[in-house]
Coordinates of C-alpha atoms in Angstrom, one line a residue:
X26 CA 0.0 0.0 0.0
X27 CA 3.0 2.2 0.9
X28 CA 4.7 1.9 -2.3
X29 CA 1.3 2.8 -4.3
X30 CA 0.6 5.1 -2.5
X31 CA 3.9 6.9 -3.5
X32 CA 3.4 6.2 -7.4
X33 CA 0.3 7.5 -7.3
X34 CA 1.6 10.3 -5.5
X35 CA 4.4 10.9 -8.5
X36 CA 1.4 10.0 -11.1
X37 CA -0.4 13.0 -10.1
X38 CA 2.5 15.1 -9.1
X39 CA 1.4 18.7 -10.2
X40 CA 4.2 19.6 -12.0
X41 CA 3.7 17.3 -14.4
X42 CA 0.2 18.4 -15.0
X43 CA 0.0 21.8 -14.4
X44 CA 1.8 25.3 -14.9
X45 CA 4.2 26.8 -11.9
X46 CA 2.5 27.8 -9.1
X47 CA -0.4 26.0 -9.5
X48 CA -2.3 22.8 -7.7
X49 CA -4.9 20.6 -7.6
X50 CA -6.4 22.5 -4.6
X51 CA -7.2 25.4 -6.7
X52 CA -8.9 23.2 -9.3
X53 CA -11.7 22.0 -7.1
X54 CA -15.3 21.9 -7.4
X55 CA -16.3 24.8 -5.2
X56 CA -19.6 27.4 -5.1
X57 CA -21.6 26.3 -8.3
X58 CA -18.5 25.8 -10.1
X59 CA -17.3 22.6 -11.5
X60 CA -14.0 21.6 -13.1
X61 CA -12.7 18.6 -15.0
X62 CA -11.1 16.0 -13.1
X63 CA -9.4 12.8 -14.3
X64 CA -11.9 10.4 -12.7
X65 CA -14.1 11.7 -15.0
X66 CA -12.4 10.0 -18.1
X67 CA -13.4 6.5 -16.4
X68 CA -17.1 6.7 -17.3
X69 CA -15.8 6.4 -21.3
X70 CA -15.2 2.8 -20.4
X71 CA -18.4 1.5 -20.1
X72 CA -19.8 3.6 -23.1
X73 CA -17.0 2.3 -25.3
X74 CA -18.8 -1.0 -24.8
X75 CA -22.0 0.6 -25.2
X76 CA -21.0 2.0 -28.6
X77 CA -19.2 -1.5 -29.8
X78 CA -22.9 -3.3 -29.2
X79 CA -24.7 -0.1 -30.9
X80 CA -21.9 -0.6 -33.9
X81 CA -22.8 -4.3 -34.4
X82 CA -26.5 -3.2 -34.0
X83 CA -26.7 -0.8 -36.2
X84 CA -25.0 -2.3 -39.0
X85 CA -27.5 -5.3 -38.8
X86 CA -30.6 -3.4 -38.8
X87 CA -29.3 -0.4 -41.2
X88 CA -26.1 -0.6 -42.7
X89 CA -26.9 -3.9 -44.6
X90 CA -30.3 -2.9 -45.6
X91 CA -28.8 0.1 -46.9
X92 CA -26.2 -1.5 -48.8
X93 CA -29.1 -3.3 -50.5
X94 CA -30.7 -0.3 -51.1
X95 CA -28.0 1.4 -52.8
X96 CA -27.1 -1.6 -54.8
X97 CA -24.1 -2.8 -53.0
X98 CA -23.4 -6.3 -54.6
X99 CA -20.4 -8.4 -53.5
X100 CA -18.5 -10.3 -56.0
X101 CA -19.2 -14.2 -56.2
X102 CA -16.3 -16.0 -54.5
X103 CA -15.3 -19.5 -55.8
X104 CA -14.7 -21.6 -52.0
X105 CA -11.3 -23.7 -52.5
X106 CA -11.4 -27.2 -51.8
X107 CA -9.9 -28.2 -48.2
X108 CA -6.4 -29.3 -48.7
X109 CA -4.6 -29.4 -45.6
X110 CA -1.2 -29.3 -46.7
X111 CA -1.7 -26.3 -48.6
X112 CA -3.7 -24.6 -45.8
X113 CA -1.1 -24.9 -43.6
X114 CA 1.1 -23.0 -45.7
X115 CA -1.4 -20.3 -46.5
X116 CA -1.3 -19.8 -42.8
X117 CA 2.4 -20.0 -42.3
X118 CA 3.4 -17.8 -44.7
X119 CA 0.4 -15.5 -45.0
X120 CA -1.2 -16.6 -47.8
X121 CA 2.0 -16.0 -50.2
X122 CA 4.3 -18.5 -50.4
X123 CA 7.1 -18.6 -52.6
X124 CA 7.8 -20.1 -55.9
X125 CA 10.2 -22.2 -54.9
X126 CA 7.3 -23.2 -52.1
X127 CA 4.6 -23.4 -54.5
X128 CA 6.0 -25.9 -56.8
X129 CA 7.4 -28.2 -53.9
X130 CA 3.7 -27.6 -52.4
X131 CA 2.5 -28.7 -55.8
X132 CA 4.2 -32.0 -56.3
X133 CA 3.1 -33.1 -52.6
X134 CA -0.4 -32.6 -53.9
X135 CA -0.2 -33.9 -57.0
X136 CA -1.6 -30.8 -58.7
X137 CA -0.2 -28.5 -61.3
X138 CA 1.4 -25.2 -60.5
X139 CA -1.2 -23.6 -62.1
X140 CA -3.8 -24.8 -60.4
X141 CA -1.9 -24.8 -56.8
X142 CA -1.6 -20.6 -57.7
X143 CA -5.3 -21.0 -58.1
X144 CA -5.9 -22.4 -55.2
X145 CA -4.1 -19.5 -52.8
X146 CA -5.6 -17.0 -55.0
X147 CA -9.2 -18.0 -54.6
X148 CA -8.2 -19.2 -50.6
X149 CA -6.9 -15.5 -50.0
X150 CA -9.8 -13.6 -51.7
X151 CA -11.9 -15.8 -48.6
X152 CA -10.0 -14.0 -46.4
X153 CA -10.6 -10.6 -47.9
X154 CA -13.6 -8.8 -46.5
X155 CA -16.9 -8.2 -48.7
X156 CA -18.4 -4.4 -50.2
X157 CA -21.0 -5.8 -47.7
X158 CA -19.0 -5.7 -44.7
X159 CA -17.0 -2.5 -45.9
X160 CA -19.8 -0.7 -46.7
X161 CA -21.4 -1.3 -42.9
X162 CA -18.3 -0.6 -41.0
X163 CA -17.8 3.2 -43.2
X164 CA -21.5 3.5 -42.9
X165 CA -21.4 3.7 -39.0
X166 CA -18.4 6.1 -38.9
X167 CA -19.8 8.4 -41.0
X168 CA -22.9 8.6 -39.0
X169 CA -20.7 9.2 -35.7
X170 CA -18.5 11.8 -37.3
X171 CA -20.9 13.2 -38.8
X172 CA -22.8 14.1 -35.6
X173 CA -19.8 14.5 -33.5
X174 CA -18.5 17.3 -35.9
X175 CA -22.1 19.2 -35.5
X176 CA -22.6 18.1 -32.2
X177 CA -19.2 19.7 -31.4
X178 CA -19.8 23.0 -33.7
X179 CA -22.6 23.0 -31.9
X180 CA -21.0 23.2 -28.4
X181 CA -18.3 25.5 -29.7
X182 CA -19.9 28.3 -31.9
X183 CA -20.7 30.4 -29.8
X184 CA -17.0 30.0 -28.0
X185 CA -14.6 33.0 -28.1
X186 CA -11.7 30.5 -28.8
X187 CA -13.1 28.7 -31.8
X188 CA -12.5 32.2 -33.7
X189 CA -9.7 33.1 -31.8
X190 CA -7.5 30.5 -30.5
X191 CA -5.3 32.3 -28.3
X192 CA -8.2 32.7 -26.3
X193 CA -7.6 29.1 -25.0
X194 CA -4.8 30.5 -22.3
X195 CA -7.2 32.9 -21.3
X196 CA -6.8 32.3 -17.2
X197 CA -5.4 28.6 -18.1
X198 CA -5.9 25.9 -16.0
X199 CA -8.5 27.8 -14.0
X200 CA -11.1 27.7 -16.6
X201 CA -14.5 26.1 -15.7
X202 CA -15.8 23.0 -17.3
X203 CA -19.2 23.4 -19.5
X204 CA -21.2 20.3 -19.2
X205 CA -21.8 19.9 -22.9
X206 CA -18.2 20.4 -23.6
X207 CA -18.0 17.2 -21.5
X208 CA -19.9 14.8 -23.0
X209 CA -18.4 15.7 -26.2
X210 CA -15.6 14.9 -24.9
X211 CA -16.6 11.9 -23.3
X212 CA -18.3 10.8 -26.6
X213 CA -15.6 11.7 -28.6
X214 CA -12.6 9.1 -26.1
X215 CA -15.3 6.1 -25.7
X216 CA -15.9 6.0 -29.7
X217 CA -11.7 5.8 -29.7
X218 CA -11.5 3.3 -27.2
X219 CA -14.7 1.3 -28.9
X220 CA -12.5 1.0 -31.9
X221 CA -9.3 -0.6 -30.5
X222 CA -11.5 -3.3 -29.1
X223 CA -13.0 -3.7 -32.5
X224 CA -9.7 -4.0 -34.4
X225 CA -9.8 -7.9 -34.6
X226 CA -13.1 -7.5 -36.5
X227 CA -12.4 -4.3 -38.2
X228 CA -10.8 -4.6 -41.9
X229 CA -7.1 -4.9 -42.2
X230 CA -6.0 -2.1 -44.3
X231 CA -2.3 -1.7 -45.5
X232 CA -1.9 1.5 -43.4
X233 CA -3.1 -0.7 -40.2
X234 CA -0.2 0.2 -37.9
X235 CA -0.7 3.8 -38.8
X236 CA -4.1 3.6 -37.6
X237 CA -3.5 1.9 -34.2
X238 CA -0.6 4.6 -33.6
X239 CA -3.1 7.3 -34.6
X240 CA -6.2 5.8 -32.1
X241 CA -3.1 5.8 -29.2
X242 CA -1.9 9.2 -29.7
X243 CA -6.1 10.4 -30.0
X244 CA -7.1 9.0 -26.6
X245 CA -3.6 9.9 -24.9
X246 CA -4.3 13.5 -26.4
X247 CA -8.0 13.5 -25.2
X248 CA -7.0 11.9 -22.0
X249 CA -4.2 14.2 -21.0
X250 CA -5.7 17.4 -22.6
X251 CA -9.0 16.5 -20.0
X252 CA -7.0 15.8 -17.1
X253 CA -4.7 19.0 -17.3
X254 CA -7.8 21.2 -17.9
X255 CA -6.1 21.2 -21.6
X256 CA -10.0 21.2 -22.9
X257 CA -10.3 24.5 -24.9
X258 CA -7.3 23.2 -27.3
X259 CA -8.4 19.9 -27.2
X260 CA -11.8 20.8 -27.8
X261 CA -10.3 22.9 -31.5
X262 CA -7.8 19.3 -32.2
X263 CA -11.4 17.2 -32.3
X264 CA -13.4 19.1 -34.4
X265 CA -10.6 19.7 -36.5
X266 CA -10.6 16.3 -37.5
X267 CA -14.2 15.4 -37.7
X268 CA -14.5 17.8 -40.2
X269 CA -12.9 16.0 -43.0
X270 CA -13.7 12.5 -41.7
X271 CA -17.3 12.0 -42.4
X272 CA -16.7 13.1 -45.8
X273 CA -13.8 10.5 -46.5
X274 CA -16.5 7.6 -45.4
X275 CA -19.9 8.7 -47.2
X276 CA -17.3 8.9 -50.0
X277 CA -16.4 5.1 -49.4
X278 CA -19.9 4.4 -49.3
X279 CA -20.9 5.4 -52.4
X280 CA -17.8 3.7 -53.9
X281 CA -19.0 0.7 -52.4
X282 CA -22.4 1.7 -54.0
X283 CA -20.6 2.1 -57.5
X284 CA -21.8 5.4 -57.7
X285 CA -19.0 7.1 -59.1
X286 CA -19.7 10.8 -59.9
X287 CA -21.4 11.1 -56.3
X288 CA -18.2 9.2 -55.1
X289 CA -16.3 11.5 -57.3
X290 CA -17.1 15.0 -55.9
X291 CA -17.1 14.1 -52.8
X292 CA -13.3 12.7 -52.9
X293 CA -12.7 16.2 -54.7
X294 CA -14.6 17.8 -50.9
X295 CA -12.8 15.5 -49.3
X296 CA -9.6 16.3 -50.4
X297 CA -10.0 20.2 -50.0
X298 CA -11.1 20.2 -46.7
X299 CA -8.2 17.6 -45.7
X300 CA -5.5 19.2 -46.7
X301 CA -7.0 22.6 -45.7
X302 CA -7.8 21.9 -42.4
X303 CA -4.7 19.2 -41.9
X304 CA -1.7 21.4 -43.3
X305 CA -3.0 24.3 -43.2
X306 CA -5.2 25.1 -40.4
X307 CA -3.7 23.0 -37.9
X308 CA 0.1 24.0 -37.6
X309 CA -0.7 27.3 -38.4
X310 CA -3.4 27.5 -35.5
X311 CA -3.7 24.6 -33.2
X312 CA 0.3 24.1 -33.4
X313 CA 1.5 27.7 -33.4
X314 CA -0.9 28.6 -30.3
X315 CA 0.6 25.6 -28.2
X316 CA 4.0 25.2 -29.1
X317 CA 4.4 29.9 -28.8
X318 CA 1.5 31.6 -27.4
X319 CA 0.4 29.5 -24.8
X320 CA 4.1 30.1 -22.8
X321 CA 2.7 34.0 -22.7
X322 CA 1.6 33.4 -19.6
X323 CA 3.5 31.0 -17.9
X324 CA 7.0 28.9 -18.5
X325 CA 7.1 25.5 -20.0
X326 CA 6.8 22.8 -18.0
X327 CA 6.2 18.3 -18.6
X328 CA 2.8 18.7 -19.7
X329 CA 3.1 21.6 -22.3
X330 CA 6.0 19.3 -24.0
X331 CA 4.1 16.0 -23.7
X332 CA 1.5 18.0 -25.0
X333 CA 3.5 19.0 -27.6
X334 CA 5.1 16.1 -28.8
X335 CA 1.8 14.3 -29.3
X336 CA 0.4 17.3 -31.4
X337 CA 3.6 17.0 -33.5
X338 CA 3.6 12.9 -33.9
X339 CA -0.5 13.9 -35.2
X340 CA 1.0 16.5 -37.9
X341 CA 3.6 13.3 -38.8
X342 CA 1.1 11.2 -39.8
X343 CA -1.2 14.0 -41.2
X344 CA 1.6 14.3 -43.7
X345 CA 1.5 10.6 -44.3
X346 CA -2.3 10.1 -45.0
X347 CA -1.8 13.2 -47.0
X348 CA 1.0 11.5 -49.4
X349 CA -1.6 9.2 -50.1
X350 CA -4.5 10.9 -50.9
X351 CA -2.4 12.9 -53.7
X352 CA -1.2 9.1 -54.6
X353 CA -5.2 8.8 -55.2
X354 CA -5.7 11.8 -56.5
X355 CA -2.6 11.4 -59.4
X356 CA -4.8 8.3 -60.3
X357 CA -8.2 10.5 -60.4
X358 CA -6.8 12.5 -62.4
X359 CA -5.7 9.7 -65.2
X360 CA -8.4 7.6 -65.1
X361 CA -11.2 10.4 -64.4
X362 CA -12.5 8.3 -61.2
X363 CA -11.4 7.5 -58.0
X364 CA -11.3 3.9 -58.4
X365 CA -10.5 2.3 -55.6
X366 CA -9.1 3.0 -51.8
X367 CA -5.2 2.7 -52.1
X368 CA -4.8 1.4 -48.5
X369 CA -6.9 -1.9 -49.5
X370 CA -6.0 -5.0 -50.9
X371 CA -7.6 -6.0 -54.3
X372 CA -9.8 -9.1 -55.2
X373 CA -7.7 -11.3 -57.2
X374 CA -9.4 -13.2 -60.5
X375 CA -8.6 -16.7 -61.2
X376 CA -6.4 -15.7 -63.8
X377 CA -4.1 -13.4 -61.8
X378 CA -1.2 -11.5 -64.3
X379 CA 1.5 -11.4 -61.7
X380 CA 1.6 -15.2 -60.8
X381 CA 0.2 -15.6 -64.9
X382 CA 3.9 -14.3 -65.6
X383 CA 5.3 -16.2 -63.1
X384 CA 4.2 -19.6 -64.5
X385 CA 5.5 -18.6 -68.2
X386 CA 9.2 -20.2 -68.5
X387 CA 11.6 -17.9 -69.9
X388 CA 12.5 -19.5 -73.4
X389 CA 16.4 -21.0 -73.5
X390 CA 18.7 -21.9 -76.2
X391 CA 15.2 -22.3 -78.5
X392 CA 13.8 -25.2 -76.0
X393 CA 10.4 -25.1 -75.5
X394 CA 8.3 -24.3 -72.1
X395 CA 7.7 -27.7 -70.3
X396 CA 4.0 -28.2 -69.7
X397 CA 2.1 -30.7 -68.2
X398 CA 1.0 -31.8 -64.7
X399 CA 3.8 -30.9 -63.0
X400 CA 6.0 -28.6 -65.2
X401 CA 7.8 -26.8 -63.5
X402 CA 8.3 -29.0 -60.0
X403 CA 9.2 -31.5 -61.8
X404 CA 11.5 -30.0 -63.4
X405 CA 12.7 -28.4 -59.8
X406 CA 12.6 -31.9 -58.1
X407 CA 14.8 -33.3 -61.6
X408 CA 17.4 -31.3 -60.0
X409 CA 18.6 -33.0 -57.2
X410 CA 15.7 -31.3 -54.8
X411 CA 13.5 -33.3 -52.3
X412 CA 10.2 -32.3 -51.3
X413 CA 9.7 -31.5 -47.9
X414 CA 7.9 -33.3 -45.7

């Protein structure tokens, strides 16, 4: 008990948290007037849960009929025959072995090499989530962006720091919490917290470890920010974001839909607002006002560089998602429509052109390509290889 005791002493040592000269005394609740605490963060647990069953919920009763209803078809999948040799090495090495692999894996099984590349094709397109399934998961983030970003303008218009952010030093930390502004809030870290414990069902998408980092560095941010009374700028960082993000999935959905010129102009919105509010707005105004004019008032101390750094890891991978939307929007602009989401894997046909090449020999000295029902393993295993066992 002694020894917690003293860590939770350090934990909430106030010169981590707070400016010089300041306590936790002078931050409580006293005459009518109510400030944010830390234990207040906790009740975001049990709504994160709340939220994960409303997700599932909702994308039973009204993402899929809405698919439907926009004509969201998913593509007929051929199912793969069980072979447990080969399944085992489509989950040893992911789904892509080698060629080397694939023809060893071929003579064991007494198929062609052709149709062993058939088989991991067709096996890994099984694993690939449907339009269905992608069209329900950007369906419910849209709708809680969508009313998190009014909901929040809502809170804030009428806020002398949403048009001026220096405003949100004014008297910092002894600034009164709004009860609205704290169920934003609240909203805002349970719906971050209800996504890491959906990742396992979520779809895997090739920037996955950018989106874990990014869900981290949000509920630290909205953690901290709360907890040092930090709520004005955190309040800004929030509905910064959510301004751009239910436009990116309404224009998934109607990619999913096939609608293309809706899809189309929105990507086009999308991509204004993005890079407006992301390279523009952001450094200029949310970083500029912490990282210089909020040290008007008072010197530096842990929690204005912690701060800090978390802002400027946010701006890092800002610049990231923002290489890749130009990557999209280099292809707009050749192809006339945005055709597909970069950061996804695509369905593979039967007749894939990469492993198609692969299974062409290379003509030699005017010898013909070997072809039959084990081509080119047989020709491997000719060579002094075994198979493996």
């Amino acid at each position: 008990m002694g020894m917690w005791s003293r860590l939770n002493e350090w934990l909430w040592w106030e010169r981590l948290w707070l400016p010089p000269n300041y306590s936790w005394t002078q931050l409580e609740d006293r005459d009518g007037v109510v400030y944010a605490h830390p234990r207040d963060m906790l009740a975001a647990l049990p709504l994160a849960l709340a939220l994960v069953a409303m997700r599932f919920t909702f994308e039973r009763l009204v993402g899929r009929p809405l698919s439907r209803w926009l004509g969201v078809q998913d593509q007929a999948r051929r199912l793969v025959k069980p072979n447990a040799t080969l399944e085992k090495h489509f989950l040893m090495e992911r789904g892509r072995p080698k060629e080397t692999q694939m023809a060893v894996l071929a003579a064991q099984c007494g198929l062609t090499l052709r149709q062993t590349q058939r088989w991991f094709r067709r096996r890994r397109n099984q694993e690939r989530p449907c339009l269905t399934k992608k069209f329900c998961e950007a369906s419910w983030r849209f709708v809680f962006y969508l009313c998190s970003f009014f909901g929040g303008l809502s809170v804030l218009y009428h806020e002398s720091w949403l048009w001026r952010p220096v405003m949100c030093w004014d008297n910092y930390p002894i600034q009164p919490l709004k009860p609205a502004l704290y169920y934003w809030y609240l909203f805002e870290l349970s719906f971050y917290i209800s996504l890491l414990v959906t990742l396992p069902f979520d779809i895997r998408r090739k920037d996955f470890k950018e989106q874990v980092a990014h869900h981290f560095v949000t509920i630290t941010l909205v953690t901290f920010s709360y907890s040092a009374n930090l709520l004005r700028i955190g309040s800004l960082v929030l509905l910064l974001h959510d301004s751009a993000d239910f436009l990116l999935e309404a224009c998934k959905m109607f990619n999913y839909a096939r609608q293309q010129q809706v899809c189309n102009s929105l990507f086009i919105v999308f991509s204004l607002v993005f890079f407006y509010t992301r390279l523009v707005l952001f450094p200029t105004q949310i970083l500029y006002t912490t990282y210089f004019e909020s040290v008007l008032s008072w010197d530096p101390f842990f929690g204005y560089y912690f701060f800090n750094s978390l802002l400027l890891l946010l701006q890092l991978l800002h610049v990231f998602w923002s290489c890749l939307i130009l990557r999209m929007i280099h292809s707009f602009t050749k192809k006339g429509q945005m055709e597909k989401d970069i950061r996804s894997d695509a369905e593979e046909s039967d007749s894939s052109e990469g492993e198609a090449a692969q299974e062409r020999p290379q003509l030699k000295n005017g010898t013909a390509p070997t072809d039959g029902p084990r081509s080119r393993a047989a020709v491997w295993l000719a060579n002094g290889h075994k198979s493996t066992t």
